[in-house]
XYZ file of N, CA, C and O in Angstrom:
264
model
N 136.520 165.351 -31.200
C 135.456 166.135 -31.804
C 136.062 167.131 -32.774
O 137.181 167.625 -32.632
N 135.302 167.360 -33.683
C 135.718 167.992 -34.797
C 135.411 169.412 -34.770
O 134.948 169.837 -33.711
N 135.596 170.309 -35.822
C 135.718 171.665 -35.627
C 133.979 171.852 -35.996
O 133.620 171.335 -37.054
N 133.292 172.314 -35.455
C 131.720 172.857 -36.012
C 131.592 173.452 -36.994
O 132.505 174.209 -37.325
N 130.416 173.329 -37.820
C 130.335 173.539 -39.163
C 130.050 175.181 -39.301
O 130.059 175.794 -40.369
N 129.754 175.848 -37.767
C 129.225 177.628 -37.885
C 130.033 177.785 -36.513
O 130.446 177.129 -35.556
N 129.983 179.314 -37.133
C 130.894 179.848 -36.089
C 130.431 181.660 -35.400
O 129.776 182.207 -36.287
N 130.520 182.172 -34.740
C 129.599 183.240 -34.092
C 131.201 184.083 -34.901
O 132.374 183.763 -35.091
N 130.200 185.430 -35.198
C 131.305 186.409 -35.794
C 130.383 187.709 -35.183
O 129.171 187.851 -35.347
N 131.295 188.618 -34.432
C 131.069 189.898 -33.912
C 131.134 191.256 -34.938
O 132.164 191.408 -35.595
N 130.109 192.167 -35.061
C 130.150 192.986 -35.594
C 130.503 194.297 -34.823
O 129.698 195.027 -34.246
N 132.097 194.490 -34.939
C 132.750 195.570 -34.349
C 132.019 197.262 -33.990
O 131.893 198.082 -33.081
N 131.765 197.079 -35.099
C 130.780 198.443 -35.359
C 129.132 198.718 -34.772
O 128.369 199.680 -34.688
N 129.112 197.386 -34.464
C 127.797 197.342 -33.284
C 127.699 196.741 -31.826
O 126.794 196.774 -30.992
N 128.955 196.182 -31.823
C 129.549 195.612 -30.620
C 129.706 197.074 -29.235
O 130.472 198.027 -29.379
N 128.841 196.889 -28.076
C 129.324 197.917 -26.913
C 130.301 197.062 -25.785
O 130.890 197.732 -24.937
N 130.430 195.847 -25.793
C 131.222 194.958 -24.603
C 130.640 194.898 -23.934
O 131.214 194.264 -23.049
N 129.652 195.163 -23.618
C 128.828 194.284 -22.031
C 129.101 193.108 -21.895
O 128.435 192.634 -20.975
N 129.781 192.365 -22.376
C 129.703 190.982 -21.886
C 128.836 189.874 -22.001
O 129.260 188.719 -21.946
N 127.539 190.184 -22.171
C 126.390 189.061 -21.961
C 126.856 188.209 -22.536
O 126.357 187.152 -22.149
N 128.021 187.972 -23.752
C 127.981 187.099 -24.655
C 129.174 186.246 -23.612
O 128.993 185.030 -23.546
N 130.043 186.663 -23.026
C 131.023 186.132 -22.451
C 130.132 185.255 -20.921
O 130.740 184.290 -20.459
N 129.193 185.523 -20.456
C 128.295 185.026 -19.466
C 127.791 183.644 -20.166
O 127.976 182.535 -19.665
N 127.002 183.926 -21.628
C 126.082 182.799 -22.107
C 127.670 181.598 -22.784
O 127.747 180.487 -22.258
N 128.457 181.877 -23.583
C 129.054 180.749 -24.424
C 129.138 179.791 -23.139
O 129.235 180.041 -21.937
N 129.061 178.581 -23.878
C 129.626 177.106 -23.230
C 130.441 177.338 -23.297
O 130.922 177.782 -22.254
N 131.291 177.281 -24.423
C 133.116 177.181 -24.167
C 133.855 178.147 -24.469
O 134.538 178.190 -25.492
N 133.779 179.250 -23.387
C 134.262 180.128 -23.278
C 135.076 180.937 -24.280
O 136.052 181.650 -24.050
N 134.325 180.614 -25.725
C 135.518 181.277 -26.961
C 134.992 183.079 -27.021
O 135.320 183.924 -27.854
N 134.240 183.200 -26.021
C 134.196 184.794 -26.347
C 135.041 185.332 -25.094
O 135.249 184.715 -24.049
N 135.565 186.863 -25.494
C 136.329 187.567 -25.127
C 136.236 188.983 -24.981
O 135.564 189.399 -25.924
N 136.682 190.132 -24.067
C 136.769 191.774 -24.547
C 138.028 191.984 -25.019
O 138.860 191.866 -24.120
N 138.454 192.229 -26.002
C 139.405 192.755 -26.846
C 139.593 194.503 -26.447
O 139.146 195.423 -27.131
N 140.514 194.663 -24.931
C 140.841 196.174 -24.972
C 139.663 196.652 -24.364
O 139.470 197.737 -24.913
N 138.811 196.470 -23.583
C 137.165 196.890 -23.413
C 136.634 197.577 -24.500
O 135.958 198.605 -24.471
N 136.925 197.049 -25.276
C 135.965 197.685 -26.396
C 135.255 196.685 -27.551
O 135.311 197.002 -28.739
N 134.877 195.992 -27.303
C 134.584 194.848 -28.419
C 134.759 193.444 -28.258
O 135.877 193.034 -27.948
N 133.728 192.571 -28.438
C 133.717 191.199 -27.745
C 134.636 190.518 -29.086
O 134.333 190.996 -30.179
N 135.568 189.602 -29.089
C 136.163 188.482 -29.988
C 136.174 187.076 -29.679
O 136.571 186.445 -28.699
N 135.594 186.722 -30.853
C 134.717 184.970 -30.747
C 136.703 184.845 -31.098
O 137.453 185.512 -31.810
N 136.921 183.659 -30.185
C 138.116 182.547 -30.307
C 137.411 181.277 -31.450
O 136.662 180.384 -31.052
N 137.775 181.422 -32.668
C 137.201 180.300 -33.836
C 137.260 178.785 -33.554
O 136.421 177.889 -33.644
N 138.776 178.826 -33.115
C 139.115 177.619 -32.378
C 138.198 176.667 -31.321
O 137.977 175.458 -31.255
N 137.693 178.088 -30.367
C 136.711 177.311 -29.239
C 135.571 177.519 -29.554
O 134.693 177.147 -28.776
N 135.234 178.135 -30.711
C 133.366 178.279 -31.208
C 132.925 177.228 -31.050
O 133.783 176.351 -31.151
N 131.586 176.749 -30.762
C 130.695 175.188 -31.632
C 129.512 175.790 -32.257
O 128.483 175.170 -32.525
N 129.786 177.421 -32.540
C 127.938 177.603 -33.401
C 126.880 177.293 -32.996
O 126.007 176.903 -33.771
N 126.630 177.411 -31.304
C 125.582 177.035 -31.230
C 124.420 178.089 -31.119
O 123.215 177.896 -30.963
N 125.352 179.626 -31.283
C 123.984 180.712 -31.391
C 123.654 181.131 -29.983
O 122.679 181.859 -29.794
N 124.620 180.600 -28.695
C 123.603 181.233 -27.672
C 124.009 182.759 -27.568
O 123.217 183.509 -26.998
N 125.569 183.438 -28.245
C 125.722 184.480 -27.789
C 125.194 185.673 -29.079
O 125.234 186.888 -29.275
N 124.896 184.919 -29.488
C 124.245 185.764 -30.813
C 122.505 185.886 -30.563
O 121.906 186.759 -31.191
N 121.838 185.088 -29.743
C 121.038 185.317 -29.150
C 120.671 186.208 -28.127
O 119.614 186.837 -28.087
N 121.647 186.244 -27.243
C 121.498 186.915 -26.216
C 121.614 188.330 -26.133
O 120.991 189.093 -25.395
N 122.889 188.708 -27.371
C 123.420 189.615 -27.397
C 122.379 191.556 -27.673
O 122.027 192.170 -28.680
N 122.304 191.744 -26.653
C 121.254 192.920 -26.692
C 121.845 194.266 -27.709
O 121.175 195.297 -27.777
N 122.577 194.187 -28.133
C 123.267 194.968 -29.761
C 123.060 194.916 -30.735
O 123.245 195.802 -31.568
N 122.415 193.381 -30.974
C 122.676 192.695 -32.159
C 123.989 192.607 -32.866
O 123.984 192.619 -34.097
N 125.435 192.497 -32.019
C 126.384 192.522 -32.602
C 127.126 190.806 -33.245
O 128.106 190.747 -33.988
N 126.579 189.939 -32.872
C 126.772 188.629 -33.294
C 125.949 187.880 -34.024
O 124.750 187.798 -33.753
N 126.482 187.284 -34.980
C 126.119 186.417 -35.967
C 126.085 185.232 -36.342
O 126.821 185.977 -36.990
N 126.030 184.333 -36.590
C 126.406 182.846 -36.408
C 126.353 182.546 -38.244
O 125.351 182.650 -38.950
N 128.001 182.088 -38.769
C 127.680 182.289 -40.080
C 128.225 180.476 -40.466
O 129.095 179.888 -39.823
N 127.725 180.092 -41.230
C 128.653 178.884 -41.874
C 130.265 178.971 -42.021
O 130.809 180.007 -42.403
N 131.083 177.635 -41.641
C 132.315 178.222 -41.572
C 132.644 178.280 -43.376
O 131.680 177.963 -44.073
N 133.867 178.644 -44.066
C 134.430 178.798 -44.999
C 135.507 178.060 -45.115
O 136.212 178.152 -46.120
C-alpha cells in the first residue's frame, strides 16, 4: 500500500494534548511531543480525518500531501 494522498497536520498553537486524537487514529501515527502538543507521524498517516474530527481544539487538519 502506498503512501495516502492527505495527511492530518497539528496546529501547535491550538493544540492542548488531551489525547483524543491519539485514542481515535487507526494507525497509531499520532503522538504527545513533551506533553505539550500532539505530532501526526507522516509516515503512518492515511488521511482519513478521524483525529481532526474528534479533536475538541480544533487543532488538526487534514491537508493534501505536497
Amino acid at each position: 500500500m502506498g503512501i495516502s494522498k492527505k495527511v492530518a497536520i497539528v496546529d501547535v498553537s491550538h493544540c492542548v494534548a488531551c489525547g483524543v486524537c491519539l485514542t481515535v487514529c487507526p494507525k497509531g501515527a499520532v503522538s504527545i511531543d513533551r506533553g505539550c502538543n500532539s505530532v501526526v507521524n507522516e509516515q503512518l498517516c492515511v488521511g482519513c480525518g478521524k483525529c481532526e474530527k474528534h479533536c475538541p481544539a480544533g487543532a488538526i487538519t487534514t491537508k493534501w500531501r505536497v
